[in-house]
Amino acid sequence: MAANPGDAMALAEMGKAIGAGLACTALLGAAIGVGNVFGSYLEGAMRNPSAAAGQTGNLFVGAALAEAAGLFGLVVALLLLFVF
Amino acid sequence: MISADTDPMYQFKLERLLPFELGGFDLSFTNSSLWMGVAVALVAGLLWLGTREAQLVPGRFQSVVELFYGFVRNMVESIIGHEGLKFFPIVFTLFAFILACNMIGMWPYAFTVTSHVSVTLALGLLVFVIVLTVGLAKKGPLGFLAKFIPSGTPVAIAPFVFVLELISFLIRPGTLAVRLFANMLAGHSLMKVLASFVPLGLAAGGVGFLAALGSILGVAAVTALEFLVAFLQAYVFAILTCVYLSEVVGEGHH
Amino acid sequence: MPDPETPEDGIDPRNRLEALDRAVKAALDKRAADQAAADAREARAKQAQAGGAAWRMISNLVLATVLVAAAGYGLDRLFGTTPLGLVSGVFIGFAAGVWMAYQASARLQASQDPPAAGLAPVAKEEEGTDGDLR
């Protein structure tokens, strides 16, 4: 175990790195979400092409929301690495 | 284990060939400067050879130069339009310089100038300053700022759009620089890493021979890919320069 | 001494029409094949263009997030406002990246749709047929 302050610091550094890596797994969900959004869009566009052009805005809003939720995980990782 | 022969990052090392310092700034003539000079000499030499004895029926060098010239000219004209041809010199210079640097970087033992962010950021900032100057001169400060709000934007979201447009305008030199430098850096280090498997595999013997053979094939494939990337990145840089210029020059293009 | 029954090109007059038909058919086939090859080339070029645009969108998205976050981090270091700049930088940069992707998609659509409609007037009634992200 941490016998002296130097060891404790090294342990804390290690914990930060592991925590940052774990926090980044949040982006997995974002990736699935964004894939879902674009996949469903394409599916819908193939079925009813005439309605596709009007939905571009919604498409990007949906993709952005899905991705932004994952970005919180990235922010936590960055905070762990650069701030704490 | 990691030495000058196998370290993938060794090829990007800067060396001072002629140390020189001025007012606290390190202005040494480095290997980077040397290879930049080689690139400029190469392009200038090719253009000189091609246009020295220009004939109606072009010879070999003249054909190459005319092809090159026509290619860039077409690109500028199709993106910016006819009034954009006055920017042809800068686009051609950027394209030729980056292409020459990338291609020289494919030569063994040569230094890839564009794998350093300082070089590519300087090029990106050059484009940025030109676009900014042209935009301000053409539209005036207020008209230039008004371009950040596309026509037809609802008043409610106009401030957000303005901020987003402003940011995407400000990060342009960064995106230009990072795209070019990251591609060159990643490709060349990948090549070096794959190549360093060959002596390691040969030294290991047995299955190592198979690994060495596989890496040689891999290096050949990556080298071919790198030639494509070297051209493509120069092309993308030139195209984006044209697109950015067309936004401040073109009147009825949007 | 030439036989008056056979003309100079050596083809029986009764077969001439057939020979002409064959030649015309061959020429037409060749033209159609050339046209198909040109169409395929154009389609490939369009696909490559769209692929390039998609690749630029993604790299823009990532680069915008990273660059603005880095700028925010730099501001944090300057003014001691840790972690505000970094956090807001990530989100503002991401928003800017999405906005750039949206604009690029709109541009791509605008650049690819009018010529398609111009070449094939039949396709005009199904305007907007093509997805945005070709």
Coordinates of C-alpha atoms in Angstrom, one line a residue:
Chain A
M1 CA 0.0 0.0 0.0
A2 CA 0.9 3.6 -0.1
A3 CA 3.8 3.7 2.4
N4 CA 4.9 7.3 1.6
P5 CA 3.5 10.4 0.1
G6 CA 5.2 9.8 -3.3
D7 CA 3.5 6.4 -3.6
A8 CA 0.2 7.9 -2.8
M9 CA 0.7 10.5 -5.5
A10 CA 1.5 7.9 -8.1
L11 CA -1.5 5.9 -7.0
A12 CA -3.7 9.0 -7.4
E13 CA -2.2 9.6 -10.9
M14 CA -3.0 6.0 -11.8
G15 CA -6.5 6.3 -10.6
K16 CA -7.1 9.5 -12.6
A17 CA -5.9 7.8 -15.8
I18 CA -8.1 4.7 -15.2
G19 CA -11.0 6.9 -14.3
A20 CA -10.5 9.0 -17.5
G21 CA -10.4 5.9 -19.6
L22 CA -13.6 4.6 -18.0
A23 CA -15.3 7.9 -18.5
C24 CA -14.6 7.8 -22.2
T25 CA -16.7 4.6 -22.5
A26 CA -19.7 7.0 -22.3
L27 CA -18.9 7.8 -26.0
L28 CA -19.8 4.2 -26.8
G29 CA -23.4 5.0 -26.1
A30 CA -23.1 8.2 -28.2
A31 CA -21.7 6.2 -31.1
I32 CA -24.7 3.8 -30.9
G33 CA -27.1 6.7 -30.7
V34 CA -25.7 8.6 -33.6
G35 CA -25.6 5.5 -35.7
N36 CA -29.2 4.9 -34.8
V37 CA -30.2 8.4 -35.8
F38 CA -28.5 8.3 -39.2
G39 CA -29.5 4.7 -39.9
S40 CA -33.2 5.4 -39.2
Y41 CA -33.0 8.6 -41.3
L42 CA -31.6 6.7 -44.3
E43 CA -34.2 3.9 -43.8
G44 CA -37.0 6.5 -43.8
A45 CA -35.4 8.4 -46.7
M46 CA -35.4 5.2 -48.8
R47 CA -39.0 4.6 -48.1
N48 CA -40.2 8.1 -48.7
P49 CA -37.5 10.0 -50.6
S50 CA -39.7 13.1 -51.1
A51 CA -39.8 13.8 -47.4
A52 CA -36.1 13.3 -46.8
A53 CA -34.9 16.8 -47.8
G54 CA -37.1 18.5 -45.3
Q55 CA -35.8 16.5 -42.4
T56 CA -32.1 17.4 -42.6
G57 CA -32.4 19.9 -39.8
N58 CA -34.1 17.4 -37.5
L59 CA -31.4 14.8 -38.5
F60 CA -28.6 17.0 -37.4
V61 CA -30.4 18.1 -34.2
G62 CA -30.9 14.5 -33.3
A63 CA -27.4 13.5 -34.0
A64 CA -26.1 16.5 -32.1
L65 CA -28.2 15.7 -29.0
A66 CA -27.1 12.0 -29.0
E67 CA -23.5 13.0 -29.4
A68 CA -23.7 15.7 -26.8
A69 CA -24.9 13.3 -24.2
G70 CA -21.8 11.2 -24.8
L71 CA -19.6 14.3 -24.7
F72 CA -20.4 14.6 -21.0
G73 CA -18.3 11.5 -20.5
L74 CA -15.5 13.0 -22.5
V75 CA -15.7 16.2 -20.4
V76 CA -15.4 14.1 -17.3
A77 CA -12.3 12.4 -18.7
L78 CA -10.8 15.8 -19.7
L79 CA -11.6 17.2 -16.2
L80 CA -9.9 14.2 -14.6
L81 CA -6.8 14.5 -16.7
F82 CA -6.3 18.3 -16.8
V83 CA -8.1 19.9 -13.9
F84 CA -8.0 17.6 -10.8
Chain B
M1 CA 15.5 -1.8 -28.5
I2 CA 14.4 1.6 -29.7
S3 CA 17.2 3.3 -31.7
A4 CA 17.5 5.7 -34.5
D5 CA 16.8 2.8 -36.8
T6 CA 13.5 1.7 -35.3
D7 CA 12.2 4.8 -33.5
P8 CA 9.2 5.9 -35.7
M9 CA 9.5 9.5 -34.5
Y10 CA 13.2 9.8 -35.3
Q11 CA 12.5 10.8 -38.9
F12 CA 10.7 14.0 -37.6
K13 CA 13.6 15.2 -35.6
L14 CA 14.7 18.8 -36.3
E15 CA 18.4 19.3 -36.5
R16 CA 20.2 22.6 -36.6
L17 CA 22.4 22.6 -39.6
L18 CA 23.6 26.3 -39.2
P19 CA 22.9 27.4 -35.7
F20 CA 21.8 31.1 -35.6
E21 CA 20.1 33.1 -33.0
L22 CA 18.7 36.6 -33.2
G23 CA 17.3 38.5 -30.2
G24 CA 16.5 35.4 -28.2
F25 CA 14.8 33.6 -31.2
D26 CA 16.2 30.5 -32.6
L27 CA 16.5 31.2 -36.3
S28 CA 18.8 28.3 -37.1
F29 CA 18.9 26.9 -40.6
T30 CA 17.4 23.4 -39.9
N31 CA 16.9 20.3 -42.0
S32 CA 13.3 21.4 -42.3
S33 CA 14.5 24.7 -43.9
L34 CA 16.8 22.7 -46.2
W35 CA 14.0 20.4 -47.5
M36 CA 11.7 23.4 -47.9
G37 CA 14.3 24.9 -50.1
V38 CA 14.6 21.6 -52.0
A39 CA 10.8 21.6 -52.5
V40 CA 10.8 25.2 -53.8
A41 CA 13.8 24.4 -56.1
L42 CA 12.1 21.4 -57.4
V43 CA 8.8 23.2 -58.3
A44 CA 10.7 26.2 -59.7
G45 CA 13.0 24.0 -61.7
L46 CA 10.1 22.0 -63.2
L47 CA 8.3 25.1 -64.1
W48 CA 11.4 26.6 -65.6
L49 CA 12.2 23.5 -67.6
G50 CA 8.7 23.3 -68.8
T51 CA 8.4 26.9 -70.0
R52 CA 12.0 27.6 -71.1
E53 CA 11.3 26.7 -74.7
A54 CA 7.6 26.8 -74.9
Q55 CA 6.3 25.3 -78.2
L56 CA 3.0 24.9 -79.8
V57 CA 3.3 21.1 -79.6
P58 CA 4.5 20.6 -76.0
G59 CA 7.4 18.4 -75.1
R60 CA 7.5 16.2 -72.1
F61 CA 8.2 18.8 -69.4
Q62 CA 5.9 21.3 -71.0
S63 CA 3.1 18.8 -71.1
V64 CA 3.5 18.1 -67.4
V65 CA 3.6 21.8 -66.5
E66 CA 0.6 22.5 -68.7
L67 CA -1.3 19.7 -67.1
F68 CA -0.5 20.9 -63.7
Y69 CA -1.4 24.5 -64.5
G70 CA -4.6 23.5 -66.2
F71 CA -5.6 21.3 -63.3
V72 CA -5.2 24.0 -60.7
R73 CA -6.7 26.6 -63.0
N74 CA -9.8 24.5 -63.5
M75 CA -10.1 23.9 -59.8
V76 CA -9.9 27.7 -59.1
E77 CA -12.3 28.6 -61.9
S78 CA -14.9 25.9 -61.0
I79 CA -15.0 26.8 -57.3
I80 CA -14.5 30.6 -57.1
G81 CA -15.7 31.4 -60.6
H82 CA -14.1 33.6 -63.2
E83 CA -13.4 36.5 -60.9
G84 CA -11.5 34.2 -58.7
L85 CA -8.7 33.7 -61.3
K86 CA -6.8 36.6 -59.7
F87 CA -6.2 34.2 -56.7
F88 CA -4.8 31.6 -59.0
P89 CA -1.2 32.4 -58.2
I90 CA -1.6 31.9 -54.4
V91 CA -3.6 28.7 -54.8
F92 CA -1.1 27.3 -57.3
T93 CA 1.8 28.2 -55.1
L94 CA 0.3 26.6 -52.0
F95 CA -0.7 23.5 -53.9
A96 CA 2.6 23.1 -55.6
F97 CA 4.6 23.7 -52.4
I98 CA 2.6 21.3 -50.3
L99 CA 2.5 18.7 -53.0
A100 CA 6.3 19.0 -53.4
C101 CA 6.9 18.8 -49.7
N102 CA 4.6 15.7 -49.3
M103 CA 6.1 14.0 -52.2
I104 CA 9.7 14.7 -51.1
G105 CA 8.7 13.3 -47.8
M106 CA 8.1 9.9 -49.5
W107 CA 11.7 9.7 -50.5
P108 CA 13.8 7.6 -48.1
Y109 CA 15.9 9.6 -45.7
A110 CA 14.2 12.8 -46.7
F111 CA 12.5 15.1 -44.2
T112 CA 8.8 15.6 -44.4
V113 CA 8.4 19.4 -43.9
T114 CA 4.6 19.2 -43.7
S115 CA 4.7 16.8 -40.7
H116 CA 5.4 19.7 -38.4
V117 CA 2.5 21.7 -37.1
S118 CA 4.5 24.9 -37.1
V119 CA 4.9 24.7 -40.9
T120 CA 1.3 23.8 -41.6
L121 CA -0.1 26.3 -39.1
A122 CA 1.9 29.0 -40.9
L123 CA 0.4 28.0 -44.2
G124 CA -3.1 27.8 -42.6
L125 CA -2.7 31.3 -41.1
L126 CA -1.5 32.6 -44.4
V127 CA -4.8 31.4 -46.0
F128 CA -6.7 32.8 -43.1
V129 CA -5.1 36.3 -43.3
I130 CA -5.7 36.4 -47.1
V131 CA -9.3 35.4 -46.7
L132 CA -9.8 37.9 -43.9
T133 CA -8.1 40.7 -45.9
V134 CA -10.1 40.0 -49.0
G135 CA -13.3 39.8 -47.1
L136 CA -12.8 43.0 -45.2
A137 CA -11.7 44.8 -48.4
K138 CA -14.7 43.6 -50.4
K139 CA -17.5 43.9 -47.9
G140 CA -16.2 46.3 -45.3
P141 CA -16.2 45.3 -41.6
L142 CA -20.0 45.3 -41.1
G143 CA -20.7 43.5 -44.3
F144 CA -18.1 40.9 -43.5
L145 CA -19.7 40.3 -40.0
A146 CA -23.1 40.2 -41.6
K147 CA -21.9 37.2 -43.7
F148 CA -21.8 35.2 -40.5
I149 CA -25.6 35.2 -40.3
P150 CA -27.0 33.4 -43.3
S151 CA -30.0 35.0 -44.9
G152 CA -33.3 33.5 -43.7
T153 CA -32.1 32.8 -40.2
P154 CA -34.9 33.4 -37.6
V155 CA -34.1 36.3 -35.3
A156 CA -34.4 34.1 -32.2
I157 CA -31.5 31.9 -33.1
A158 CA -29.4 34.5 -35.0
P159 CA -27.0 35.1 -32.1
F160 CA -26.3 31.4 -31.7
V161 CA -25.7 31.0 -35.4
F162 CA -23.5 34.1 -35.4
V163 CA -21.4 32.6 -32.6
L164 CA -21.1 29.2 -34.3
E165 CA -20.2 30.8 -37.7
L166 CA -17.6 33.0 -36.0
I167 CA -16.1 30.0 -34.2
S168 CA -16.0 27.9 -37.3
F169 CA -14.4 30.8 -39.2
L170 CA -11.8 31.3 -36.5
I171 CA -10.7 27.6 -36.2
R172 CA -10.1 27.3 -40.0
P173 CA -6.4 27.8 -39.8
G174 CA -6.3 25.2 -37.1
T175 CA -8.3 22.6 -39.0
L176 CA -6.3 23.2 -42.2
A177 CA -3.1 22.8 -40.3
V178 CA -4.0 19.8 -38.2
R179 CA -5.6 17.9 -41.1
L180 CA -2.4 18.2 -43.2
F181 CA 0.1 17.6 -40.4
A182 CA -1.8 14.7 -38.7
N183 CA -2.1 12.9 -42.0
M184 CA 1.6 13.2 -42.8
L185 CA 2.7 12.4 -39.3
A186 CA 0.4 9.4 -38.9
G187 CA 1.2 7.9 -42.3
H188 CA 4.9 8.2 -42.1
S189 CA 5.1 6.9 -38.5
L190 CA 2.9 4.0 -39.5
M191 CA 5.3 3.2 -42.4
K192 CA 8.3 3.4 -40.1
V193 CA 6.6 1.2 -37.5
L194 CA 5.7 -1.4 -40.1
A195 CA 9.2 -1.3 -41.6
S196 CA 10.9 -1.7 -38.2
F197 CA 9.1 -5.1 -37.8
V198 CA 11.2 -6.4 -40.7
P199 CA 14.6 -6.4 -38.9
L200 CA 13.0 -7.4 -35.6
G201 CA 11.3 -10.4 -37.3
L202 CA 14.4 -11.4 -39.2
A203 CA 16.4 -11.3 -35.9
A204 CA 13.8 -13.4 -34.2
G205 CA 13.9 -16.1 -36.9
G206 CA 11.3 -18.9 -37.3
V207 CA 7.8 -17.4 -37.4
G208 CA 9.6 -14.0 -37.5
F209 CA 10.5 -14.5 -41.1
L210 CA 6.8 -14.8 -41.9
A211 CA 6.1 -11.6 -39.9
A212 CA 8.9 -9.9 -41.8
L213 CA 7.5 -10.9 -45.1
G214 CA 4.1 -9.7 -44.1
S215 CA 5.4 -6.4 -42.9
I216 CA 7.2 -5.9 -46.2
L217 CA 4.0 -6.4 -48.1
G218 CA 2.3 -4.1 -45.6
V219 CA 4.9 -1.4 -46.1
A220 CA 4.5 -1.7 -49.9
A221 CA 0.7 -1.2 -49.5
V222 CA 1.1 1.7 -47.0
T223 CA 3.6 3.3 -49.3
A224 CA 1.1 3.3 -52.2
L225 CA -1.6 4.6 -49.9
E226 CA 0.8 7.3 -48.7
F227 CA 1.4 8.6 -52.2
L228 CA -2.4 8.9 -52.6
V229 CA -2.6 10.7 -49.2
A230 CA 0.3 13.0 -50.1
F231 CA -1.5 14.1 -53.2
L232 CA -5.0 14.2 -51.6
Q233 CA -3.9 16.3 -48.7
A234 CA -2.3 18.9 -50.9
Y235 CA -5.5 18.8 -53.1
V236 CA -7.7 19.2 -50.0
F237 CA -5.7 22.1 -48.8
A238 CA -5.9 23.9 -52.1
I239 CA -9.7 23.1 -52.5
L240 CA -10.5 24.4 -49.1
T241 CA -8.5 27.5 -49.8
C242 CA -10.6 28.0 -52.9
V243 CA -13.8 27.4 -51.0
Y244 CA -12.9 29.9 -48.3
L245 CA -11.9 32.4 -50.9
S246 CA -15.1 31.8 -52.8
E247 CA -17.1 32.7 -49.7
V248 CA -15.7 36.2 -49.5
V249 CA -15.3 36.8 -53.3
G250 CA -18.4 35.2 -54.8
E251 CA -21.6 37.3 -54.9
G252 CA -24.3 35.0 -56.1
H253 CA -23.0 31.6 -55.4
H254 CA -25.0 30.7 -52.3
Chain C
M1 CA -10.8 -6.9 -114.9
P2 CA -13.6 -6.0 -112.5
D3 CA -16.8 -8.0 -112.5
P4 CA -19.7 -5.5 -113.2
E5 CA -21.8 -7.5 -110.8
T6 CA -19.6 -6.9 -107.8
P7 CA -18.9 -3.3 -106.7
E8 CA -15.4 -2.2 -105.5
D9 CA -15.9 -3.0 -101.9
G10 CA -16.5 -6.6 -102.7
I11 CA -19.9 -6.9 -101.1
D12 CA -22.8 -8.4 -102.8
P13 CA -25.4 -5.6 -103.4
R14 CA -28.1 -7.8 -101.9
N15 CA -26.1 -8.1 -98.7
R16 CA -25.2 -4.4 -98.6
L17 CA -28.2 -3.3 -96.6
E18 CA -27.5 -6.0 -94.0
A19 CA -23.8 -5.0 -93.7
L20 CA -24.8 -1.4 -93.2
D21 CA -27.3 -2.5 -90.6
R22 CA -24.6 -4.4 -88.8
A23 CA -22.2 -1.5 -89.0
V24 CA -24.8 0.9 -87.6
K25 CA -25.7 -1.5 -84.9
A26 CA -22.1 -1.9 -83.9
A27 CA -21.5 1.8 -83.8
L28 CA -24.7 2.3 -81.7
D29 CA -23.6 -0.4 -79.3
K30 CA -20.2 1.1 -79.0
R31 CA -21.7 4.5 -78.3
A32 CA -24.0 3.1 -75.7
A33 CA -21.1 1.3 -74.0
D34 CA -19.0 4.5 -74.1
Q35 CA -22.0 6.4 -72.6
A36 CA -22.4 3.7 -69.9
A37 CA -18.7 3.9 -69.1
A38 CA -18.8 7.6 -68.9
D39 CA -21.9 7.5 -66.6
A40 CA -20.1 5.0 -64.4
R41 CA -17.0 7.2 -64.2
E42 CA -19.2 10.2 -63.3
A43 CA -21.1 8.2 -60.7
R44 CA -17.8 7.1 -59.2
A45 CA -16.5 10.6 -59.2
K46 CA -19.6 11.8 -57.5
Q47 CA -19.4 9.1 -54.9
A48 CA -15.7 10.0 -54.3
Q49 CA -16.7 13.6 -53.9
A50 CA -19.4 12.7 -51.4
G51 CA -17.0 10.4 -49.5
G52 CA -14.5 13.2 -49.4
A53 CA -17.2 15.6 -48.1
A54 CA -18.2 13.1 -45.4
W55 CA -14.7 12.6 -44.3
R56 CA -14.2 16.4 -44.1
M57 CA -17.4 16.7 -42.0
I58 CA -16.2 14.1 -39.5
S59 CA -12.7 15.5 -39.3
N60 CA -14.2 19.0 -38.9
L61 CA -16.4 17.8 -36.1
V62 CA -13.5 16.2 -34.2
L63 CA -11.1 19.0 -35.0
A64 CA -13.5 21.7 -34.0
T65 CA -14.2 20.1 -30.6
V66 CA -10.5 19.5 -29.9
L67 CA -9.3 22.9 -31.1
V68 CA -12.0 25.0 -29.2
A69 CA -11.5 22.8 -26.1
A70 CA -7.8 23.5 -26.3
A71 CA -8.4 27.2 -26.7
G72 CA -10.7 27.1 -23.7
Y73 CA -8.1 25.3 -21.7
G74 CA -5.6 27.9 -22.7
L75 CA -7.9 30.7 -21.5
D76 CA -8.3 28.7 -18.3
R77 CA -4.6 28.8 -17.8
L78 CA -4.4 32.5 -18.6
F79 CA -7.2 33.7 -16.4
G80 CA -7.4 30.9 -13.8
T81 CA -11.0 30.0 -14.6
T82 CA -10.4 26.3 -14.5
P83 CA -12.6 24.2 -15.5
L84 CA -15.1 26.6 -17.1
G85 CA -13.2 27.2 -20.4
L86 CA -12.4 23.6 -21.0
V87 CA -16.0 22.4 -20.4
S88 CA -17.6 25.2 -22.4
G89 CA -14.9 24.8 -25.1
V90 CA -15.9 21.1 -25.6
F91 CA -19.5 21.9 -26.0
I92 CA -19.1 25.1 -28.1
G93 CA -16.6 23.4 -30.3
F94 CA -18.9 20.5 -30.8
A95 CA -21.8 22.8 -31.6
A96 CA -19.6 24.6 -34.2
G97 CA -18.6 21.2 -35.6
V98 CA -22.2 20.1 -36.0
W99 CA -23.1 23.4 -37.6
M100 CA -20.2 23.1 -40.1
A101 CA -21.4 19.6 -40.9
Y102 CA -24.9 20.8 -41.4
Q103 CA -23.8 23.6 -43.7
A104 CA -21.5 21.2 -45.7
S105 CA -24.4 18.8 -46.1
A106 CA -26.6 21.6 -47.4
R107 CA -23.9 22.7 -49.8
L108 CA -23.3 19.2 -51.0
Q109 CA -27.0 18.8 -51.7
A110 CA -27.2 22.2 -53.5
S111 CA -24.2 21.3 -55.6
Q112 CA -25.4 17.8 -56.6
D113 CA -29.1 18.3 -57.1
P114 CA -29.5 20.9 -59.9
P115 CA -27.3 19.2 -62.5
A116 CA -29.2 15.9 -61.9
A117 CA -32.5 17.7 -62.5
G118 CA -31.1 19.4 -65.5
L119 CA -29.9 16.3 -67.2
A120 CA -33.0 14.2 -66.6
P121 CA -36.2 16.4 -66.8
V122 CA -38.2 13.2 -65.9
A123 CA -36.7 13.2 -62.4
K124 CA -38.0 16.7 -61.8
E125 CA -41.3 15.6 -60.3
E126 CA -39.5 13.6 -57.6
E127 CA -37.4 16.6 -56.5
G128 CA -35.5 16.0 -53.3
T129 CA -35.3 12.3 -54.1
D130 CA -31.7 12.0 -53.1
G131 CA -30.8 11.8 -49.5
D132 CA -28.8 14.6 -48.1
L133 CA -25.8 12.5 -47.2
R134 CA -24.9 11.1 -50.5

